[in-house]
mmCIF file of C-alpha atoms in Angstrom:
data_model
loop_
_atom_site.group_PDB
_atom_site.id
_atom_site.type_symbol
_atom_site.label_atom_id
_atom_site.label_comp_id
_atom_site.label_asym_id
_atom_site.label_seq_id
_atom_site.Cartn_x
_atom_site.Cartn_y
_atom_site.Cartn_z
ATOM 1 C CA UNK B 1 -44.469 -1.647 -13.333
ATOM 2 C CA UNK B 2 -46.231 1.327 -11.709
ATOM 3 C CA UNK B 3 -48.493 -0.310 -9.117
ATOM 4 C CA UNK B 4 -48.268 -3.412 -6.981
ATOM 5 C CA UNK B 5 -50.488 -5.132 -4.417
ATOM 6 C CA UNK B 6 -49.006 -7.396 -1.755
ATOM 7 C CA UNK B 7 -50.174 -9.939 0.801
ATOM 8 C CA UNK B 8 -47.835 -9.733 3.786
ATOM 9 C CA UNK B 9 -47.879 -12.528 6.366
ATOM 10 C CA UNK B 10 -47.854 -12.410 10.114
ATOM 11 C CA UNK B 11 -44.727 -13.750 11.748
ATOM 12 C CA UNK B 12 -43.835 -15.491 14.994
ATOM 13 C CA UNK B 13 -40.571 -14.222 16.461
ATOM 14 C CA UNK B 14 -38.222 -15.837 18.974
ATOM 15 C CA UNK B 15 -39.697 -19.342 18.597
ATOM 16 C CA UNK B 16 -39.539 -19.669 22.376
ATOM 17 C CA UNK B 17 -35.788 -19.847 23.068
ATOM 18 C CA UNK B 18 -34.410 -17.891 20.095
ATOM 19 C CA UNK B 19 -34.868 -14.361 21.451
ATOM 20 C CA UNK B 20 -34.281 -11.806 18.677
ATOM 21 C CA UNK B 21 -32.650 -14.375 16.365
ATOM 22 C CA UNK B 22 -35.364 -16.814 15.198
ATOM 23 C CA UNK B 23 -38.564 -16.057 13.302
ATOM 24 C CA UNK B 24 -41.232 -17.884 11.320
ATOM 25 C CA UNK B 25 -43.798 -16.797 8.731
ATOM 26 C CA UNK B 26 -47.387 -18.056 8.875
ATOM 27 C CA UNK B 27 -50.319 -17.761 6.464
ATOM 28 C CA UNK B 28 -52.831 -16.138 8.795
ATOM 29 C CA UNK B 29 -53.372 -13.392 9.663
ATOM 30 C CA UNK B 30 -51.931 -11.147 6.940
ATOM 31 C CA UNK B 31 -51.919 -7.522 5.823
ATOM 32 C CA UNK B 32 -52.507 -6.127 2.351
ATOM 33 C CA UNK B 33 -50.582 -3.209 0.903
ATOM 34 C CA UNK B 34 -50.803 -1.344 -2.392
ATOM 35 C CA UNK B 35 -47.913 0.800 -3.599
ATOM 36 C CA UNK B 36 -47.493 2.953 -6.659
ATOM 37 C CA UNK B 37 -44.875 5.322 -7.949
ATOM 38 C CA UNK B 38 -45.885 8.877 -8.785
ATOM 39 C CA UNK B 39 -44.056 11.871 -10.208
ATOM 40 C CA UNK B 40 -44.295 13.976 -7.050
ATOM 41 C CA UNK B 41 -41.421 13.464 -4.566
ATOM 42 C CA UNK B 42 -43.984 13.245 -1.756
ATOM 43 C CA UNK B 43 -44.634 9.972 0.060
ATOM 44 C CA UNK B 44 -48.329 9.541 0.843
ATOM 45 C CA UNK B 45 -49.611 6.939 3.323
ATOM 46 C CA UNK B 46 -53.281 5.911 3.606
ATOM 47 C CA UNK B 47 -54.549 3.458 6.220
ATOM 48 C CA UNK B 48 -57.795 1.669 5.364
ATOM 49 C CA UNK B 49 -58.177 0.180 8.818
ATOM 50 C CA UNK B 50 -59.393 1.289 12.240
ATOM 51 C CA UNK B 51 -56.147 1.215 14.237
ATOM 52 C CA UNK B 52 -55.495 4.961 14.110
ATOM 53 C CA UNK B 53 -51.860 4.639 13.063
ATOM 54 C CA UNK B 54 -50.073 7.860 12.029
ATOM 55 C CA UNK B 55 -49.986 8.603 8.306
ATOM 56 C CA UNK B 56 -47.178 11.171 8.363
ATOM 57 C CA UNK B 57 -44.322 9.318 6.588
ATOM 58 C CA UNK B 58 -41.663 10.060 9.208
ATOM 59 C CA UNK B 59 -43.947 8.673 11.940
ATOM 60 C CA UNK B 60 -45.302 5.701 9.990
ATOM 61 C CA UNK B 61 -43.476 2.361 9.924
ATOM 62 C CA UNK B 62 -43.913 1.920 6.156
ATOM 63 C CA UNK B 63 -43.322 5.602 5.502
ATOM 64 C CA UNK B 64 -39.937 5.762 7.214
ATOM 65 C CA UNK B 65 -38.737 2.763 5.169
ATOM 66 C CA UNK B 66 -39.722 4.489 1.935
ATOM 67 C CA UNK B 67 -38.076 7.725 3.049
ATOM 68 C CA UNK B 68 -34.812 5.851 3.673
ATOM 69 C CA UNK B 69 -34.978 4.160 0.257
ATOM 70 C CA UNK B 70 -35.805 7.467 -1.432
ATOM 71 C CA UNK B 71 -32.885 9.160 0.315
ATOM 72 C CA UNK B 72 -30.416 6.334 -0.379
ATOM 73 C CA UNK B 73 -31.116 6.253 -4.114
ATOM 74 C CA UNK B 74 -31.739 10.019 -4.414
ATOM 75 C CA UNK B 75 -35.096 9.349 -6.067
ATOM 76 C CA UNK B 76 -36.914 12.274 -7.640
ATOM 77 C CA UNK B 77 -40.290 10.534 -7.417
ATOM 78 C CA UNK B 78 -42.316 9.398 -4.435
ATOM 79 C CA UNK B 79 -44.691 6.616 -3.477
ATOM 80 C CA UNK B 80 -48.353 6.360 -2.591
ATOM 81 C CA UNK B 81 -49.189 3.530 -0.201
ATOM 82 C CA UNK B 82 -52.534 2.073 0.873
ATOM 83 C CA UNK B 83 -52.341 -0.230 3.893
ATOM 84 C CA UNK B 84 -55.062 -2.601 5.075
ATOM 85 C CA UNK B 85 -53.949 -4.085 8.367
ATOM 86 C CA UNK B 86 -55.475 -7.291 9.640
ATOM 87 C CA UNK B 87 -52.505 -8.021 11.913
ATOM 88 C CA UNK B 88 -53.409 -5.955 14.941
ATOM 89 C CA UNK B 89 -50.651 -3.682 16.283
ATOM 90 C CA UNK B 90 -49.358 -4.934 19.610
ATOM 91 C CA UNK B 91 -50.465 -8.507 18.894
ATOM 92 C CA UNK B 92 -47.002 -10.075 18.939
ATOM 93 C CA UNK B 93 -47.606 -11.340 15.392
ATOM 94 C CA UNK B 94 -45.277 -8.974 13.555
ATOM 95 C CA UNK B 95 -47.664 -6.150 12.711
ATOM 96 C CA UNK B 96 -44.998 -3.457 12.451
ATOM 97 C CA UNK B 97 -42.682 -5.844 10.605
ATOM 98 C CA UNK B 98 -45.398 -6.520 8.027
ATOM 99 C CA UNK B 99 -45.702 -2.803 7.257
ATOM 100 C CA UNK B 100 -41.944 -2.287 7.166
ATOM 101 C CA UNK B 101 -41.176 -5.395 5.113
ATOM 102 C CA UNK B 102 -44.076 -4.720 2.760
ATOM 103 C CA UNK B 103 -42.826 -1.203 2.076
ATOM 104 C CA UNK B 104 -39.279 -2.400 1.322
ATOM 105 C CA UNK B 105 -40.460 -5.352 -0.779
ATOM 106 C CA UNK B 106 -42.995 -3.306 -2.740
ATOM 107 C CA UNK B 107 -40.622 -0.417 -3.402
ATOM 108 C CA UNK B 108 -37.972 -2.865 -4.583
ATOM 109 C CA UNK B 109 -40.388 -4.483 -7.037
ATOM 110 C CA UNK B 110 -41.504 -1.087 -8.375
ATOM 111 C CA UNK B 111 -37.883 -0.011 -8.819
ATOM 112 C CA UNK B 112 -36.980 -3.073 -10.869
ATOM 113 C CA UNK B 113 -35.716 -5.425 -8.129
ATOM 114 C CA UNK B 114 -32.564 -3.451 -7.383
ATOM 115 C CA UNK B 115 -32.258 -4.746 -3.809
ATOM 116 C CA UNK B 116 -31.242 -8.140 -2.498
ATOM 117 C CA UNK B 117 -33.332 -9.793 0.220
ATOM 118 C CA UNK B 118 -30.831 -8.702 2.882
ATOM 119 C CA UNK B 119 -30.853 -5.132 1.546
ATOM 120 C CA UNK B 120 -34.654 -5.095 1.796
ATOM 121 C CA UNK B 121 -34.321 -6.298 5.389
ATOM 122 C CA UNK B 122 -31.759 -3.547 6.066
ATOM 123 C CA UNK B 123 -34.217 -0.831 5.021
ATOM 124 C CA UNK B 124 -37.187 -2.507 6.726
ATOM 125 C CA UNK B 125 -35.300 -2.498 10.029
ATOM 126 C CA UNK B 126 -35.699 1.289 10.139
ATOM 127 C CA UNK B 127 -39.424 0.651 10.514
ATOM 128 C CA UNK B 128 -38.891 -1.730 13.409
ATOM 129 C CA UNK B 129 -36.640 0.840 15.051
ATOM 130 C CA UNK B 130 -39.422 3.414 14.793
ATOM 131 C CA UNK B 131 -41.971 0.985 16.248
ATOM 132 C CA UNK B 132 -39.974 -0.483 19.125
ATOM 133 C CA UNK B 133 -36.745 1.478 19.453
ATOM 134 C CA UNK B 134 -34.677 -1.536 18.372
ATOM 135 C CA UNK B 135 -33.403 -2.429 14.869
ATOM 136 C CA UNK B 136 -34.264 -6.117 15.139
ATOM 137 C CA UNK B 137 -34.909 -8.402 12.165
ATOM 138 C CA UNK B 138 -36.436 -11.557 13.639
ATOM 139 C CA UNK B 139 -39.902 -10.727 12.245
ATOM 140 C CA UNK B 140 -38.773 -8.971 9.067
ATOM 141 C CA UNK B 141 -36.457 -11.754 7.862
ATOM 142 C CA UNK B 142 -39.101 -14.533 7.650
ATOM 143 C CA UNK B 143 -41.594 -12.033 6.250
ATOM 144 C CA UNK B 144 -39.285 -11.418 3.283
ATOM 145 C CA UNK B 145 -37.590 -14.818 2.977
ATOM 146 C CA UNK B 146 -40.553 -16.947 4.073
ATOM 147 C CA UNK B 147 -40.288 -20.037 6.260
ATOM 148 C CA UNK B 148 -38.007 -19.972 9.300
ATOM 149 C CA UNK B 149 -34.955 -17.733 9.480
ATOM 150 C CA UNK B 150 -31.974 -17.308 11.778
ATOM 151 C CA UNK B 151 -30.638 -13.798 12.326
ATOM 152 C CA UNK B 152 -27.018 -14.675 13.018
ATOM 153 C CA UNK B 153 -26.080 -11.004 13.262
ATOM 154 C CA UNK B 154 -27.538 -7.570 12.643
ATOM 155 C CA UNK B 155 -24.150 -5.783 12.616
ATOM 156 C CA UNK B 156 -23.236 -6.812 9.959
ATOM 157 C CA UNK B 157 -26.538 -8.227 8.780
ATOM 158 C CA UNK B 158 -26.288 -12.001 8.379
ATOM 159 C CA UNK B 159 -29.543 -13.883 7.728
ATOM 160 C CA UNK B 160 -29.677 -17.665 7.351
ATOM 161 C CA UNK B 161 -32.862 -19.214 5.893
ATOM 162 C CA UNK B 162 -33.571 -22.560 7.555
ATOM 163 C CA UNK B 163 -35.541 -25.614 6.517
ATOM 164 C CA UNK B 164 -39.339 -25.361 6.573
ATOM 165 C CA UNK B 165 -40.792 -28.365 8.416
ATOM 166 C CA UNK B 166 -44.250 -29.621 7.453
ATOM 167 C CA UNK B 167 -45.815 -28.369 10.664
ATOM 168 C CA UNK B 168 -48.978 -26.510 11.550
ATOM 169 C CA UNK B 169 -49.183 -23.458 13.774
ATOM 170 C CA UNK B 170 -52.076 -22.860 16.160
ATOM 171 C CA UNK B 171 -52.097 -19.324 17.541
ATOM 172 C CA UNK B 172 -54.349 -17.275 19.762
ATOM 173 C CA UNK B 173 -54.375 -13.506 20.138
ATOM 174 C CA UNK B 174 -56.129 -12.521 23.384
ATOM 175 C CA UNK B 175 -57.379 -8.983 23.053
ATOM 176 C CA UNK B 176 -55.104 -7.455 25.664
ATOM 177 C CA UNK B 177 -52.251 -5.126 24.761
ATOM 178 C CA UNK B 178 -48.577 -5.833 25.361
ATOM 179 C CA UNK B 179 -46.288 -3.246 23.780
ATOM 180 C CA UNK B 180 -42.931 -4.512 22.537
ATOM 181 C CA UNK B 181 -41.142 -1.559 24.138
ATOM 182 C CA UNK B 182 -42.784 -2.270 27.506
ATOM 183 C CA UNK B 183 -42.114 -6.013 27.381
ATOM 184 C CA UNK B 184 -38.422 -5.351 26.699
ATOM 185 C CA UNK B 185 -38.097 -3.082 29.722
ATOM 186 C CA UNK B 186 -39.028 -5.840 32.188
ATOM 187 C CA UNK B 187 -36.380 -8.272 30.943
ATOM 188 C CA UNK B 188 -33.435 -9.097 33.193
ATOM 189 C CA UNK B 189 -30.197 -7.349 32.271
ATOM 190 C CA UNK B 190 -28.029 -10.125 33.728
ATOM 191 C CA UNK B 191 -28.497 -13.902 33.637
ATOM 192 C CA UNK B 192 -26.622 -16.776 35.234
ATOM 193 C CA UNK B 193 -24.123 -18.856 33.309
ATOM 194 C CA UNK B 194 -26.196 -21.955 34.111
ATOM 195 C CA UNK B 195 -29.268 -20.419 32.469
ATOM 196 C CA UNK B 196 -27.237 -19.243 29.487
ATOM 197 C CA UNK B 197 -25.797 -22.711 28.882
ATOM 198 C CA UNK B 198 -29.253 -24.301 29.109
ATOM 199 C CA UNK B 199 -30.648 -21.720 26.687
ATOM 200 C CA UNK B 200 -27.803 -22.259 24.199
ATOM 201 C CA UNK B 201 -28.518 -25.978 24.254
ATOM 202 C CA UNK B 202 -32.205 -25.368 23.543
ATOM 203 C CA UNK B 203 -31.479 -22.986 20.651
ATOM 204 C CA UNK B 204 -28.958 -25.375 19.093
ATOM 205 C CA UNK B 205 -31.334 -28.301 19.548
ATOM 206 C CA UNK B 206 -34.232 -26.379 18.011
ATOM 207 C CA UNK B 207 -32.227 -25.397 14.921
ATOM 208 C CA UNK B 208 -30.914 -28.965 14.556
ATOM 209 C CA UNK B 209 -34.468 -30.307 14.856
ATOM 210 C CA UNK B 210 -35.730 -27.852 12.232
ATOM 211 C CA UNK B 211 -32.947 -28.759 9.815
ATOM 212 C CA UNK B 212 -33.389 -32.520 10.324
ATOM 213 C CA UNK B 213 -37.227 -32.506 10.416
ATOM 214 C CA UNK B 214 -36.842 -34.146 13.818
ATOM 215 C CA UNK B 215 -40.132 -33.245 15.475
ATOM 216 C CA UNK B 216 -39.235 -34.930 18.759
ATOM 217 C CA UNK B 217 -36.078 -32.828 19.015
ATOM 218 C CA UNK B 218 -38.034 -29.689 18.139
ATOM 219 C CA UNK B 219 -40.464 -30.438 20.957
ATOM 220 C CA UNK B 220 -37.686 -31.101 23.484
ATOM 221 C CA UNK B 221 -35.964 -27.844 22.523
ATOM 222 C CA UNK B 222 -38.972 -25.494 22.717
ATOM 223 C CA UNK B 223 -38.053 -24.350 26.207
ATOM 224 C CA UNK B 224 -37.083 -20.851 27.333
ATOM 225 C CA UNK B 225 -35.503 -20.373 30.766
ATOM 226 C CA UNK B 226 -34.696 -16.665 30.347
ATOM 227 C CA UNK B 227 -37.396 -14.599 28.590
ATOM 228 C CA UNK B 228 -40.652 -16.551 28.895
ATOM 229 C CA UNK B 229 -40.700 -16.767 32.720
ATOM 230 C CA UNK B 230 -40.636 -12.949 32.852
ATOM 231 C CA UNK B 231 -42.883 -12.047 29.937
ATOM 232 C CA UNK B 232 -45.523 -14.710 30.516
ATOM 233 C CA UNK B 233 -46.785 -12.915 33.628
ATOM 234 C CA UNK B 234 -48.153 -10.209 31.303
ATOM 235 C CA UNK B 235 -50.347 -12.715 29.440
ATOM 236 C CA UNK B 236 -53.527 -13.984 31.114
ATOM 237 C CA UNK B 237 -53.918 -17.778 31.137
ATOM 238 C CA UNK B 238 -50.545 -18.370 29.480
ATOM 239 C CA UNK B 239 -49.559 -21.344 31.651
ATOM 240 C CA UNK B 240 -52.969 -22.993 31.240
ATOM 241 C CA UNK B 241 -52.929 -22.558 27.453
ATOM 242 C CA UNK B 242 -49.431 -24.024 27.155
ATOM 243 C CA UNK B 243 -50.111 -26.979 29.451
ATOM 244 C CA UNK B 244 -53.394 -27.920 27.757
ATOM 245 C CA UNK B 245 -51.896 -27.534 24.268
ATOM 246 C CA UNK B 246 -49.131 -30.010 25.051
ATOM 247 C CA UNK B 247 -51.649 -32.388 26.626
ATOM 248 C CA UNK B 248 -53.688 -32.308 23.398
ATOM 249 C CA UNK B 249 -50.623 -33.033 21.299
ATOM 250 C CA UNK B 250 -48.619 -29.902 20.502
ATOM 251 C CA UNK B 251 -44.876 -30.340 20.139
ATOM 252 C CA UNK B 252 -44.521 -27.176 22.191
ATOM 253 C CA UNK B 253 -44.728 -23.441 21.850
ATOM 254 C CA UNK B 254 -44.862 -20.222 23.793
ATOM 255 C CA UNK B 255 -45.122 -16.474 23.439
ATOM 256 C CA UNK B 256 -45.263 -15.124 19.913
ATOM 257 C CA UNK B 257 -42.827 -12.223 19.805
ATOM 258 C CA UNK B 258 -43.391 -10.040 22.838
ATOM 259 C CA UNK B 259 -46.983 -11.266 23.225
ATOM 260 C CA UNK B 260 -49.799 -11.379 24.064
ATOM 261 C CA UNK B 261 -50.290 -13.928 21.263
ATOM 262 C CA UNK B 262 -49.384 -17.544 22.028
ATOM 263 C CA UNK B 263 -48.396 -20.084 19.384
ATOM 264 C CA UNK B 264 -48.022 -23.849 19.289
ATOM 265 C CA UNK B 265 -46.272 -26.071 16.723
ATOM 266 C CA UNK B 266 -48.331 -29.111 15.809
ATOM 267 C CA UNK B 267 -47.851 -32.091 13.494
ATOM 268 C CA UNK B 268 -51.452 -32.549 12.301
ATOM 269 C CA UNK B 269 -54.053 -30.028 11.172
ATOM 270 C CA UNK B 270 -56.830 -31.717 13.162
ATOM 271 C CA UNK B 271 -54.768 -31.440 16.351
ATOM 272 C CA UNK B 272 -53.992 -27.787 15.615
ATOM 273 C CA UNK B 273 -57.694 -27.063 15.154
ATOM 274 C CA UNK B 274 -58.512 -28.808 18.442
ATOM 275 C CA UNK B 275 -55.858 -26.730 20.210
ATOM 276 C CA UNK B 276 -57.193 -23.521 18.643
ATOM 277 C CA UNK B 277 -60.677 -24.387 19.880
ATOM 278 C CA UNK B 278 -59.326 -24.980 23.377
ATOM 279 C CA UNK B 279 -57.479 -21.638 23.306
ATOM 280 C CA UNK B 280 -60.670 -19.814 22.339
ATOM 281 C CA UNK B 281 -62.652 -21.626 25.025
ATOM 282 C CA UNK B 282 -60.158 -20.729 27.779
ATOM 283 C CA UNK B 283 -60.403 -17.034 26.960
ATOM 284 C CA UNK B 284 -64.168 -17.168 26.481
ATOM 285 C CA UNK B 285 -64.431 -18.444 30.055
ATOM 286 C CA UNK B 286 -62.526 -15.389 31.303
ATOM 287 C CA UNK B 287 -64.589 -12.924 29.192
ATOM 288 C CA UNK B 288 -61.431 -11.963 27.255
ATOM 289 C CA UNK B 289 -62.106 -11.718 23.534
ATOM 290 C CA UNK B 290 -59.634 -13.608 21.374
ATOM 291 C CA UNK B 291 -58.808 -14.439 17.777
ATOM 292 C CA UNK B 292 -57.445 -17.852 16.802
ATOM 293 C CA UNK B 293 -55.547 -18.899 13.694
ATOM 294 C CA UNK B 294 -54.488 -22.241 12.244
ATOM 295 C CA UNK B 295 -52.111 -22.445 9.293
ATOM 296 C CA UNK B 296 -49.032 -24.237 8.046
ATOM 297 C CA UNK B 297 -45.669 -22.538 8.228
ATOM 298 C CA UNK B 298 -45.597 -20.125 5.274
ATOM 299 C CA UNK B 299 -42.598 -21.058 3.071
ATOM 300 C CA UNK B 300 -42.742 -18.069 0.712
ATOM 301 C CA UNK B 301 -43.377 -14.945 2.802
ATOM 302 C CA UNK B 302 -44.637 -11.819 1.048
ATOM 303 C CA UNK B 303 -46.726 -12.552 -2.035
ATOM 304 C CA UNK B 304 -47.433 -10.299 -5.026
ATOM 305 C CA UNK B 305 -51.147 -10.673 -5.717
ATOM 306 C CA UNK B 306 -51.534 -7.979 -8.394
ATOM 307 C CA UNK B 307 -49.238 -5.798 -10.489
ATOM 308 C CA UNK B 308 -49.823 -3.313 -13.257
#
């Protein structure tokens, strides 16, 4: 195999109470990436989008992943990469993770599948470190594994794929920018034991609900008493969107990643579409442009759509 084309899904990190440890893949939006091996040791990055991302490999999220793989295996050849991003950077939908995971996944396929899933995640985390300053895996893991994943530990890396409930995801991306690095800086450095205990209960309940397909338990557990109260002030209309979504019939939801996107977990497609319409209407009323998405949880993650 000398060339490969991938579809790389957006991801929802944290899942409300699981800060930096839970993530979920969705079907929409997604990026596309083409990779090929060439004889030159150079790594060449091309962006066929309008986001103005750097194309120098050491400054590009996909490029740094490929540099690390090239260095680790002492490869004499390089890679050419074409990236078409539809997951907007700064959306909170795993844009940087898609580039990083796609680079690791594509390189692995071109090299004959020499890496395990966790090894691909290990290399992709260098991309997340470049993007946000933190080697987190909560977006990368579901991107590569698909479905919902638990990052039990990053040192050492310990990823646990969870059950994939038959649920729909309604998401809205208001066109305001919230940088991951900025949203991390406003978080509290110390929390009370009472809040910690409540949060642990929510995380445990959410994972139990996911594993048991207990939608009522999932809904009762989608509560964040530590991160969301701080980050939500950066997102216009967050409280209104969440309240109205639950009134319509969402199990619950919250901030996708570091925001500004908001997601809701929903049992029925028709309800998810109604919630998406409401989300769009709320932002239309405030003159804030927005994009809405409805899809099921994506059980497979990155997909090879062409190889040669």
